[in-house]
Structure formats: C-alpha cells, structure tokens
PDB file of C-alpha atoms in Angstrom:
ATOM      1  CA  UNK A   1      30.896 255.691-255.624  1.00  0.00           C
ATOM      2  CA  UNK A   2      28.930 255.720-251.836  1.00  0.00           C
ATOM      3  CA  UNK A   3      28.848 259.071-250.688  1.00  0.00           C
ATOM      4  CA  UNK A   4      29.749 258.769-246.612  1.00  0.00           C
ATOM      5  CA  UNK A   5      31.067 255.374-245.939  1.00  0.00           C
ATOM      6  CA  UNK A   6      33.550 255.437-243.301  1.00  0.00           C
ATOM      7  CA  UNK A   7      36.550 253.395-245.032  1.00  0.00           C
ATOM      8  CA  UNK A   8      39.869 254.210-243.013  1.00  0.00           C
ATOM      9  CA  UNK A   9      41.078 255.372-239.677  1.00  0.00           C
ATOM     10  CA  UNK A  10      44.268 257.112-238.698  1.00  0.00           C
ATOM     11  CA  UNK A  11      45.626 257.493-235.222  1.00  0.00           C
ATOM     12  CA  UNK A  12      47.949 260.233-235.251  1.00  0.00           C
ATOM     13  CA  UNK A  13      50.823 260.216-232.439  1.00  0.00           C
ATOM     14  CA  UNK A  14      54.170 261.133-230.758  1.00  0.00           C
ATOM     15  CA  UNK A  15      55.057 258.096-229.219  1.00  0.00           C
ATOM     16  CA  UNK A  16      54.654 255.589-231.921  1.00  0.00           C
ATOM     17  CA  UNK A  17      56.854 252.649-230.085  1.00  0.00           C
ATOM     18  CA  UNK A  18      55.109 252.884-227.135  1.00  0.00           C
ATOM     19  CA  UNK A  19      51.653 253.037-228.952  1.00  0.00           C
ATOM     20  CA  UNK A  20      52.219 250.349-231.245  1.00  0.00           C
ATOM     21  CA  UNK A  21      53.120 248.143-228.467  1.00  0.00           C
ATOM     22  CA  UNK A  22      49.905 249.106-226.862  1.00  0.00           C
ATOM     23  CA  UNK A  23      47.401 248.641-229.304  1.00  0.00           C
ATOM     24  CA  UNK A  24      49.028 245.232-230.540  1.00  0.00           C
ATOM     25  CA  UNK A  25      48.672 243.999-227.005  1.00  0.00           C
ATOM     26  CA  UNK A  26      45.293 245.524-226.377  1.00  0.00           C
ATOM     27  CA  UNK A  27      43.545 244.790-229.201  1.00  0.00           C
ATOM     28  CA  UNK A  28      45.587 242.417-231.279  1.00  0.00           C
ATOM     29  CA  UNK A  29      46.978 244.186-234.348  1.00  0.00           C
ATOM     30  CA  UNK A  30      50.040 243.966-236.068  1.00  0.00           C
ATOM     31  CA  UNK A  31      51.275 247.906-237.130  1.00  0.00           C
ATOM     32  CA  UNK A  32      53.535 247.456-239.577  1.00  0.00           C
ATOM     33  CA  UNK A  33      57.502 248.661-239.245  1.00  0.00           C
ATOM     34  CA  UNK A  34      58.188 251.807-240.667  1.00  0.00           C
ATOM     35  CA  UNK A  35      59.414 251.884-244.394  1.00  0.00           C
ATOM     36  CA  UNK A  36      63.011 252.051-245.198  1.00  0.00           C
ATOM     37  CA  UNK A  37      64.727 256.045-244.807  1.00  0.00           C
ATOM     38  CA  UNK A  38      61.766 257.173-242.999  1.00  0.00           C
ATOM     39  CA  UNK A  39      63.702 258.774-240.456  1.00  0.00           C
ATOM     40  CA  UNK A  40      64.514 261.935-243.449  1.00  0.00           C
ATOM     41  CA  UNK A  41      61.318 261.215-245.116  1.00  0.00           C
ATOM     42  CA  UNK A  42      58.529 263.939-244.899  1.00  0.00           C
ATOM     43  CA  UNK A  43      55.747 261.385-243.626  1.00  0.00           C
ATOM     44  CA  UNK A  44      56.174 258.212-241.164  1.00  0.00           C
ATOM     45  CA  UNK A  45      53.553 256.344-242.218  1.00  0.00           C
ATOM     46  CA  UNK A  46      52.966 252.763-240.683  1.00  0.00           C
ATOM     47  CA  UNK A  47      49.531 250.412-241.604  1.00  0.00           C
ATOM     48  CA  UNK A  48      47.372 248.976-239.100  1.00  0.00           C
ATOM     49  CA  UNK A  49      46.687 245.207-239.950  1.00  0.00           C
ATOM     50  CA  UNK A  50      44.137 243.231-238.216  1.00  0.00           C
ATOM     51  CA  UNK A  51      44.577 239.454-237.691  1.00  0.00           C
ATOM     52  CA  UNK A  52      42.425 238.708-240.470  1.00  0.00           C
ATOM     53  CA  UNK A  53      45.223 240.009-242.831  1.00  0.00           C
ATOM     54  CA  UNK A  54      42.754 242.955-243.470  1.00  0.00           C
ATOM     55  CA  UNK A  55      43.965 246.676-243.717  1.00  0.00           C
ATOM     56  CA  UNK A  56      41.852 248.589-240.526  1.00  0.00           C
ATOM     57  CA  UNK A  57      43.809 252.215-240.886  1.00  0.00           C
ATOM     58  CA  UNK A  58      47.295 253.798-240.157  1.00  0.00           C
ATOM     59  CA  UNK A  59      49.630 255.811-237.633  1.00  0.00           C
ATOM     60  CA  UNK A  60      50.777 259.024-238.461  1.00  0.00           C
ATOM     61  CA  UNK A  61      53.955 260.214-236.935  1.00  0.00           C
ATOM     62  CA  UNK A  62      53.504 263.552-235.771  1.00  0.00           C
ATOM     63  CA  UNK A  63      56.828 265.697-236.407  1.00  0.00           C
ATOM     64  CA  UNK A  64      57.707 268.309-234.063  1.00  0.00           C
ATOM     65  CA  UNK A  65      55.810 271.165-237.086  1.00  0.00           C
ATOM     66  CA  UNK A  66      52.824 269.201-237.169  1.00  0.00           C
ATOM     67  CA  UNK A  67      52.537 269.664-233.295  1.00  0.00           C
ATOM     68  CA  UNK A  68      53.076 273.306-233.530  1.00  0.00           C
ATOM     69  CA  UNK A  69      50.365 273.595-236.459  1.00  0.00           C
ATOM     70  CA  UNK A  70      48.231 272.062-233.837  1.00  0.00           C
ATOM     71  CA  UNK A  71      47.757 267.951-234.483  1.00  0.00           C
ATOM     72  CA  UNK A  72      47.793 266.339-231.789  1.00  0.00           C
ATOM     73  CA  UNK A  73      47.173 262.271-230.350  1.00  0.00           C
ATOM     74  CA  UNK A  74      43.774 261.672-232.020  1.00  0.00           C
ATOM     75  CA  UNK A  75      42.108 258.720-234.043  1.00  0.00           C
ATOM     76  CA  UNK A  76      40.748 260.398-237.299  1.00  0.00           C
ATOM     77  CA  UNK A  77      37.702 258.999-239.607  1.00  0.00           C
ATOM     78  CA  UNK A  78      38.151 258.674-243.760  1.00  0.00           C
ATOM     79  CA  UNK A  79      35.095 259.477-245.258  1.00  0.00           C
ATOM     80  CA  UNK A  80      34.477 258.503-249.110  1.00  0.00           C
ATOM     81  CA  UNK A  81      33.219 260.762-251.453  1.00  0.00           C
ATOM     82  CA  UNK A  82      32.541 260.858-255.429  1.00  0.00           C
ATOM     83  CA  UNK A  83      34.823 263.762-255.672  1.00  0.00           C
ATOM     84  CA  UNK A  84      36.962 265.672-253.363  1.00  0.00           C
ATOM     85  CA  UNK A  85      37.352 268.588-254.937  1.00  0.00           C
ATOM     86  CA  UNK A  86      33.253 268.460-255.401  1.00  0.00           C
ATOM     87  CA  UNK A  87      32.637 268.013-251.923  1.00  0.00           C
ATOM     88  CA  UNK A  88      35.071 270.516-250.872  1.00  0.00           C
ATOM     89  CA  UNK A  89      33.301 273.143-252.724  1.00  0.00           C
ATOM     90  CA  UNK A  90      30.338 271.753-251.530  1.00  0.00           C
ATOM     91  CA  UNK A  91      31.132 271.436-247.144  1.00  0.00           C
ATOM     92  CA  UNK A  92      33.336 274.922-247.097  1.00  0.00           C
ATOM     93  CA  UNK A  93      30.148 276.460-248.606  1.00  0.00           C
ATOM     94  CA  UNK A  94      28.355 275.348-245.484  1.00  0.00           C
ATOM     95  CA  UNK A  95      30.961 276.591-243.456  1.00  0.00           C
ATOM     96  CA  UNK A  96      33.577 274.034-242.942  1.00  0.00           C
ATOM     97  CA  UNK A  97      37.100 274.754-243.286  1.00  0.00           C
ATOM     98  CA  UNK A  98      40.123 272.951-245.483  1.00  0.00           C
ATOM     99  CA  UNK A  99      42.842 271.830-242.473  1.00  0.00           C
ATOM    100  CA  UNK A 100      44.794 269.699-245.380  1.00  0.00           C
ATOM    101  CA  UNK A 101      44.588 270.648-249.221  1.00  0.00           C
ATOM    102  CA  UNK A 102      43.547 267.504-251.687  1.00  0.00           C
ATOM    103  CA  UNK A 103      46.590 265.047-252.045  1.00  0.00           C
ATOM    104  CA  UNK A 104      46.713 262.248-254.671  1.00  0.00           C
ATOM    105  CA  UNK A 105      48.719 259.254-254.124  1.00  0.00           C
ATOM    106  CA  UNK A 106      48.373 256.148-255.330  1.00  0.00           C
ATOM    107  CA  UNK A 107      46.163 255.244-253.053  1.00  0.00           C
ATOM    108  CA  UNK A 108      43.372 258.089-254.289  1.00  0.00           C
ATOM    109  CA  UNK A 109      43.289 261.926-253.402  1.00  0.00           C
ATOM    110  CA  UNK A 110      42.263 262.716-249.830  1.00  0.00           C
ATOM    111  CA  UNK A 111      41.933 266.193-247.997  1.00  0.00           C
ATOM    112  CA  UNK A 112      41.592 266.821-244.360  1.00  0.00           C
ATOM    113  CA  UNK A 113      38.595 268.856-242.897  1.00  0.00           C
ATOM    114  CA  UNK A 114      36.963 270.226-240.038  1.00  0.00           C
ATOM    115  CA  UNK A 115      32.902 270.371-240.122  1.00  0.00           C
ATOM    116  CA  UNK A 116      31.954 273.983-239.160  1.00  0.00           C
ATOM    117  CA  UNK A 117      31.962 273.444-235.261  1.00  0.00           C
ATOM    118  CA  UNK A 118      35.781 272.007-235.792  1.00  0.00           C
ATOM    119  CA  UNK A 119      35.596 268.206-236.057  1.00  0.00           C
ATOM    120  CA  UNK A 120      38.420 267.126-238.116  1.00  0.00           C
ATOM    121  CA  UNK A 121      37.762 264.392-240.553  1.00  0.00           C
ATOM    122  CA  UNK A 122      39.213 263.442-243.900  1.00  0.00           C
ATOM    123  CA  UNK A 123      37.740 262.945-247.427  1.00  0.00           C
ATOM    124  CA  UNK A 124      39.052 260.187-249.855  1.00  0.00           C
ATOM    125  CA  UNK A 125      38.130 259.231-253.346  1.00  0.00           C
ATOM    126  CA  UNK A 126      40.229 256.008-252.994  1.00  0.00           C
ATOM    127  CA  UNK A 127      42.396 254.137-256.354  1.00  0.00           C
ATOM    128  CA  UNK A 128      41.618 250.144-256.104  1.00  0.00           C
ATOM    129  CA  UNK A 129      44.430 248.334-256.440  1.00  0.00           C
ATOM    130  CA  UNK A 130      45.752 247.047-259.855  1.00  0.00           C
ATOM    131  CA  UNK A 131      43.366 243.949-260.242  1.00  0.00           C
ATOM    132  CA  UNK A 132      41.417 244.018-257.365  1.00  0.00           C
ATOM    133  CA  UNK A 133      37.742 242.730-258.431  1.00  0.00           C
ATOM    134  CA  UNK A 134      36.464 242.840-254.787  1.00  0.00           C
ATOM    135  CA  UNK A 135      36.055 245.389-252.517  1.00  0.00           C
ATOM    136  CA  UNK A 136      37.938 245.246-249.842  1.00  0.00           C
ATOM    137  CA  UNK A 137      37.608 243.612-245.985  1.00  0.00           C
ATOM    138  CA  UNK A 138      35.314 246.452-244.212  1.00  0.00           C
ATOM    139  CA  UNK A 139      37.123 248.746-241.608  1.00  0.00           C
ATOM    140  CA  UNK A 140      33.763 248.931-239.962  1.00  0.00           C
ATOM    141  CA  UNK A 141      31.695 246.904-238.970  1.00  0.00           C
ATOM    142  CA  UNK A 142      28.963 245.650-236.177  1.00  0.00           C
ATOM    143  CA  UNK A 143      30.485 242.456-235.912  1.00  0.00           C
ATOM    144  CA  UNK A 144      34.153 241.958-236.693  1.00  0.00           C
ATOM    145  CA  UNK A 145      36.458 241.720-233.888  1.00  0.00           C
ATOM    146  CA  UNK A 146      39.730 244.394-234.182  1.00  0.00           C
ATOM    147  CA  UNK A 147      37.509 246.715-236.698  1.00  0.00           C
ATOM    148  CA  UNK A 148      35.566 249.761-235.560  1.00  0.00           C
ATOM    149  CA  UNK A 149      32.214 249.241-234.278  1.00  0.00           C
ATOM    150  CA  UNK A 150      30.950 252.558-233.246  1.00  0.00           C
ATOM    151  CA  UNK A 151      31.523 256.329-234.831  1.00  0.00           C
ATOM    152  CA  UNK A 152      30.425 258.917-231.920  1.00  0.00           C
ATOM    153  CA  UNK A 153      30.399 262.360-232.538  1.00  0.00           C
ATOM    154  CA  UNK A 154      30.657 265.370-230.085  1.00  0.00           C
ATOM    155  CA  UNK A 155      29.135 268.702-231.170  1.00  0.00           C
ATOM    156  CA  UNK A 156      28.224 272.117-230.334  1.00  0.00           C
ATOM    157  CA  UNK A 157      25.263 272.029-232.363  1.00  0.00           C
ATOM    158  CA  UNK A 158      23.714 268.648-233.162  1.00  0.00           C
ATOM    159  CA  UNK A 159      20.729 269.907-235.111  1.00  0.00           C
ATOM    160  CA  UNK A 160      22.974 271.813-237.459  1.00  0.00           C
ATOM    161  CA  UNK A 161      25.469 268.920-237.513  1.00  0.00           C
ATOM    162  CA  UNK A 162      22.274 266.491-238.534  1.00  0.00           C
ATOM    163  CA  UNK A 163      21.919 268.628-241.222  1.00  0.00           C
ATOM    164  CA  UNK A 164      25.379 269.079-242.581  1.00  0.00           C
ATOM    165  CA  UNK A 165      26.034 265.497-242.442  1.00  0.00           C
ATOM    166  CA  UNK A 166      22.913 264.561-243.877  1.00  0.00           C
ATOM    167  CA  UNK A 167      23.014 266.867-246.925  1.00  0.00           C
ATOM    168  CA  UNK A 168      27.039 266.005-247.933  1.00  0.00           C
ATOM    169  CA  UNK A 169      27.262 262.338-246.564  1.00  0.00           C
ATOM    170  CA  UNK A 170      23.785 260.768-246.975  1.00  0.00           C
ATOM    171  CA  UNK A 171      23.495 260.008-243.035  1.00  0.00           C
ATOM    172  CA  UNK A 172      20.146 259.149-241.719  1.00  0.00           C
ATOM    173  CA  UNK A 173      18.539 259.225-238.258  1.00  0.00           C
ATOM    174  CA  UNK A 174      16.843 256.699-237.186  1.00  0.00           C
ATOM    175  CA  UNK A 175      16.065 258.061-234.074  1.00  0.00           C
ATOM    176  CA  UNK A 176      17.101 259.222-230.642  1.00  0.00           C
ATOM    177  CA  UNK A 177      17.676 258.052-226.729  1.00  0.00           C
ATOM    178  CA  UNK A 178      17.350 260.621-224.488  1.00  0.00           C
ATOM    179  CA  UNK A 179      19.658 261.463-221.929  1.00  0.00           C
ATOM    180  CA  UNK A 180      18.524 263.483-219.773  1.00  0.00           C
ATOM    181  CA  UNK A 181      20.808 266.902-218.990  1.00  0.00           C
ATOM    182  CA  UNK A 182      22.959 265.881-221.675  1.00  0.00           C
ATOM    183  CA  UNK A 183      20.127 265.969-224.385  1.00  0.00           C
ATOM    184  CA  UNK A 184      19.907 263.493-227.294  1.00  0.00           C
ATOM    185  CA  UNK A 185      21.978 260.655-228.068  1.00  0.00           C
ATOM    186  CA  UNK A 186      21.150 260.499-232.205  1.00  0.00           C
ATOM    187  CA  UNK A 187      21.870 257.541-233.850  1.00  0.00           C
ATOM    188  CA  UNK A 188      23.166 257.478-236.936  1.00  0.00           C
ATOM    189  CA  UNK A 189      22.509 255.535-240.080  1.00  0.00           C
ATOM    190  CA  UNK A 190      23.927 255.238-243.810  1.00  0.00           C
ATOM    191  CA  UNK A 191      22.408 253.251-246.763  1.00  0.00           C
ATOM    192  CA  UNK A 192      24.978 250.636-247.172  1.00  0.00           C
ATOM    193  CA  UNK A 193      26.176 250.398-243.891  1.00  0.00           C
ATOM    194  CA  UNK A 194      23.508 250.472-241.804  1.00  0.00           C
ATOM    195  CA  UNK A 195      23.837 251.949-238.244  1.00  0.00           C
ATOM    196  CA  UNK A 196      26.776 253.579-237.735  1.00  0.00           C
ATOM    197  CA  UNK A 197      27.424 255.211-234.499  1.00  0.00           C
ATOM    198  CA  UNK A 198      25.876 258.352-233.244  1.00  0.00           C
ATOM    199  CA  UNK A 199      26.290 261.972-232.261  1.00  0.00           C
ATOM    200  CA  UNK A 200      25.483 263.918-229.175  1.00  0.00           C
ATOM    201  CA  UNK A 201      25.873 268.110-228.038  1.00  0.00           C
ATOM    202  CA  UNK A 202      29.472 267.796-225.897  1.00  0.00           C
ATOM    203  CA  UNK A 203      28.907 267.081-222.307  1.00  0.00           C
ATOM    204  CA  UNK A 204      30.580 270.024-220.809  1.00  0.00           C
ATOM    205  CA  UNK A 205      33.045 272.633-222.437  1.00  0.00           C
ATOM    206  CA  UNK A 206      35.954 270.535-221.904  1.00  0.00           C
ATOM    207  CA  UNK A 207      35.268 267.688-223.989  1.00  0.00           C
ATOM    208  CA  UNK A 208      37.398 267.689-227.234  1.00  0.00           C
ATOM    209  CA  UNK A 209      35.117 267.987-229.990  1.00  0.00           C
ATOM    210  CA  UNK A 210      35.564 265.247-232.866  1.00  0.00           C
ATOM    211  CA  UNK A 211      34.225 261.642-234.335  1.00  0.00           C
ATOM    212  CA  UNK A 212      35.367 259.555-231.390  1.00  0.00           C
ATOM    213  CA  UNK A 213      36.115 255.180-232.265  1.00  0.00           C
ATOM    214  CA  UNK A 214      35.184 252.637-230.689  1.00  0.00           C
ATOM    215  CA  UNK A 215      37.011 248.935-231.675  1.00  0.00           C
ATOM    216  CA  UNK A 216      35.655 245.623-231.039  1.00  0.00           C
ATOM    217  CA  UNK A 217      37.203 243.290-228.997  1.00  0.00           C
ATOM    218  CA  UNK A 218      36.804 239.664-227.607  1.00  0.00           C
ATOM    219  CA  UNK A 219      36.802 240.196-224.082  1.00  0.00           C
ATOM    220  CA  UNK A 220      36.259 244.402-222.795  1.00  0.00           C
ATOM    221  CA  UNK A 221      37.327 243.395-219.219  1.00  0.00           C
ATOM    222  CA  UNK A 222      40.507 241.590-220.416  1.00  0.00           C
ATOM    223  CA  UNK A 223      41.266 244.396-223.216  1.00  0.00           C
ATOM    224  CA  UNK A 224      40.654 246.498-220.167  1.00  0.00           C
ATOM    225  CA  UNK A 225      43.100 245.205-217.882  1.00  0.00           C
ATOM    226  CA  UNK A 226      45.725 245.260-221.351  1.00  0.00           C
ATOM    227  CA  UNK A 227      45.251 249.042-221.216  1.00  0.00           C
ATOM    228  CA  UNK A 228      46.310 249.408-217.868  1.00  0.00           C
ATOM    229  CA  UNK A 229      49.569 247.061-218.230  1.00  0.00           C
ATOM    230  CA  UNK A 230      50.777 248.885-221.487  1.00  0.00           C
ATOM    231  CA  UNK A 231      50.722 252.472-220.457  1.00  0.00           C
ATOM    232  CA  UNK A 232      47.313 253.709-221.495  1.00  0.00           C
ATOM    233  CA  UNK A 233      44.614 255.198-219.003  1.00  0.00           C
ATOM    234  CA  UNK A 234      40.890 254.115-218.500  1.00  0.00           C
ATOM    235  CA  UNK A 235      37.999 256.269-218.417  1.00  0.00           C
ATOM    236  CA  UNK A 236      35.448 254.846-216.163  1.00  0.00           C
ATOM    237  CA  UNK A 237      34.843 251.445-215.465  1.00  0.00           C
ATOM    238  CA  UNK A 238      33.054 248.962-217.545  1.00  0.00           C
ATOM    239  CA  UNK A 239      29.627 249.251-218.511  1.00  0.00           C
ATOM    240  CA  UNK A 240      26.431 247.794-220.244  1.00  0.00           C
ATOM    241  CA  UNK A 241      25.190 249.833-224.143  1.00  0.00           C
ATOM    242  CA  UNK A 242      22.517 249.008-225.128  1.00  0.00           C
ATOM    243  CA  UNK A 243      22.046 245.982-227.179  1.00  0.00           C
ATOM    244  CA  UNK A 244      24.083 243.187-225.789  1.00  0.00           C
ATOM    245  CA  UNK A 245      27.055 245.282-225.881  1.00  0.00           C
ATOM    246  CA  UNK A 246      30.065 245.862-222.687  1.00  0.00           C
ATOM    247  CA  UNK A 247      31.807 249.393-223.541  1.00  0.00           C
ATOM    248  CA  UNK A 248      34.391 251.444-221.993  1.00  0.00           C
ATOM    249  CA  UNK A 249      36.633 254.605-222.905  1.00  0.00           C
ATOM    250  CA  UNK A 250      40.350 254.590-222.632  1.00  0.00           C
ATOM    251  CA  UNK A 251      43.342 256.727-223.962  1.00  0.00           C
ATOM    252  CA  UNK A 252      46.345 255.099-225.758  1.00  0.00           C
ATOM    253  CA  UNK A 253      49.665 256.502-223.919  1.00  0.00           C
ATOM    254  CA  UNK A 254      50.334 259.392-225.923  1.00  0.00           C
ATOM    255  CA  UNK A 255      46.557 260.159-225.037  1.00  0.00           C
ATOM    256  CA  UNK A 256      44.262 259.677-227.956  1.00  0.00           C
ATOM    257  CA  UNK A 257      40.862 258.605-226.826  1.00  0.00           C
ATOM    258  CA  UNK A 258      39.275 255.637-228.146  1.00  0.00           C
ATOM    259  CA  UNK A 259      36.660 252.999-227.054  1.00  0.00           C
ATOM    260  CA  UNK A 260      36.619 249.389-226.836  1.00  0.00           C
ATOM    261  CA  UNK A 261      33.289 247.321-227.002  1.00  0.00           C
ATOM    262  CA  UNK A 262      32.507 243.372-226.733  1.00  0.00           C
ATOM    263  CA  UNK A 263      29.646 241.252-226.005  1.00  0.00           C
ATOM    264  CA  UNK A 264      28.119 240.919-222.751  1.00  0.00           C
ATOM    265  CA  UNK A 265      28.151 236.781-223.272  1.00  0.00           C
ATOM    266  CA  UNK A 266      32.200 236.805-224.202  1.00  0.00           C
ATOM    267  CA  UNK A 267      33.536 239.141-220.832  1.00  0.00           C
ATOM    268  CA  UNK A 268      35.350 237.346-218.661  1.00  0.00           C
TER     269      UNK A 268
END
C-alpha cells in the first residue's frame, strides 16, 4: 500500500450549520445530514461530497471535551500508511507524539499525530469497500474542481521536517523558491502523486503551525465574494501563484483557515 498519499481531509468545527452552509455555497459541496441519534452519540460525523458524487473528507463536531482537550476549527490531512501501528513506532521514535490512539472501524484503523514541531495529522490504513475493484475518485488533485489542490506546511524547522517526512512518507523535493526574509518555499513531491504542495519555516511566531488546504474552485474572485456573504473572513486579496494559478486565504466562520485556488483564464 503507498506510503504518504494524502487520501482524506477533515474539518473539525463548532458551528457545523453555519459551516456547512458556507462551504456548500462557497465551494459547491453537499455535507451530508447528520446520522440518525447523533445528538447522544459519542461522534457527529457528517461526509463531505463533491458534485462529482465523489467522497472529498468529513466534519467533525467538536463537543464541548474535545475543546477543552484542545481541538479546535482546523482542516486536518489523512495520510496512508502500510501499517499504523508500524509507523507509529516508527514517527514517535523520531520524536512525534500520539494525540489519538489507533481506531479501527470499518472504514480501516486511523490514529491522530503531531510531527515533532506539533503539526497534527492523521494516519490511515483504509478497508475498501465490499466489492470495490477500483480505487476510489482522488481527494487530491492538480486539476479537479471542489478537491484539494495544494498541501502547505508551516514549520519551525523545515530541514528537520524534510527529513522526517521524507524518511516515514516517501516525500521528495524537487526544489525550492526563495522568499526572501521568509526563507524557502520547498516544494513537495510524492511518487504517485506527483507535486503535492509545499512547506515553509512559519512567518512569524503567531502563525498556527499545521498542513494548511487549499481547494480548487471555478472562479477564486466569485468563491471570494461567497466567503464574504456566508460568514467567513478573507485573508488578503487575490493574487497570482505561480503557474497559471489565482490563490487566496480565507477562514470558514468558526475560523479554520483554508485556501481557495482557480485558473487565471476562468476568474471573473
């Protein structure tokens, strides 16, 4: 099984109405209703569909406990591994730490993480479906509007992280853009998915540390505009990436940061 693939992505929250309404309007997806009793149940979980039918992640609910253990409004990465309990041994041996001990459902046994300068993360060794011959529609990808498009990681070390996520996840670096004050930009690479976002030291001490997503959309200025109408908050203003890429940063309304890219060609 590919070590390192990103192949799920959770936004955790406290305001679930008012964030499924937003991302539905802003980018298009349908989040599923809760399932029945989930008011008493332990976990509210509720899938992210795109409009493609495909799966592209989940919200989790945060309870009032899961606030005080620290969670908090934040989209979260799946990574897939051979073996959780293998890599576990493996990561906390380079000094990462266990946030969420292995869990199997049916869905495969996953564990939450933090790499050892405290970006959270989960690892899955996901179940296929009864019957399913195929893999499944990709959750990332360069190219597929309402998937993620770009994985950017914030650091305190980026020549240690290059190295941890190297050696456990089979990243490569292709190489680097240099920003000035702010050091590298390093993009990153994986053998069957090609280039997959990139990671940088954190700007200035107040910058969360953590994989940050970006989603691609049709039209950034319009998807823009969406954020403002349904609650959320934008970071800057529009702006050319590299490539033939528009970008900006935005949080949802309970505050979770994401990104939101399109082509250049389709922005109104």
């Amino acid at each position: 099984m590919p070590q390192g693939l990103f192949v799920w992505y959770e936004v955790t929250t406290d305001a679930p109405d008012a964030v499924r309404a937003f991302y539905e309007g802003v980018i298009g997806w349908r989040i599923a209703d809760p399932s029945p009793g989930h008011e008493t149940a332990a976990i509210d979980y509720r899938h992210i569909y795109r409009a493609d039918g495909a799966g592209q992640g989940g919200m989790l609910v945060l309870r009032p406990e899961m606030i005080a253990a620290g969670a908090r409004p934040w989209w979260v990465p799946y990574l897939m591994v051979d073996s959780v309990p293998d890599t576990l041994a493996a990561i906390t041996a380079d000094g990462a730490r266990v946030w969420m001990p292995p869990t199997t459902i049916a869905e495969g046994t996953f564990a939450m993480v933090a790499d050892p300068w405290g970006a959270p993360f989960y690892l899955i060794d996901p179940t296929p479906p009864p019957g399913q011959d195929t893999p499944p529609p990709p959750v990332f990808a360069l190219d597929i509007t309402q998937a993620v498009t770009w994985n950017e990681l914030f650091t305190t070390d980026l020549p240690g992280a290059r190295t941890f996520y190297a050696r456990h996840f089979g990243f490569t670096y292709p190489e680097a853009m240099p920003m000035g004050a702010f050091g590298d930009y390093q993009f990153i690479a994986h053998p069957l998915q090609g280039r997959i976002g990139a990671m940088m030291a954190r700007p200035s001490a107040d910058a969360p540390l953590g994989w940050r997503t970006y989603f691609r959309v049709a039209d950034v200025r319009a998807a823009a505009q969406a954020v403002r109408d349904l609650g959320g908050t934008l970071e800057g203003d529009v702006h050319e990436v590299p490539g033939d890429d528009l970008m900006i940063q935005a949080r949802d309304p309970a505050g979770a940061f994401f990104g939101l890219v399109s082509r250049k060609a389709a922005a109104g």
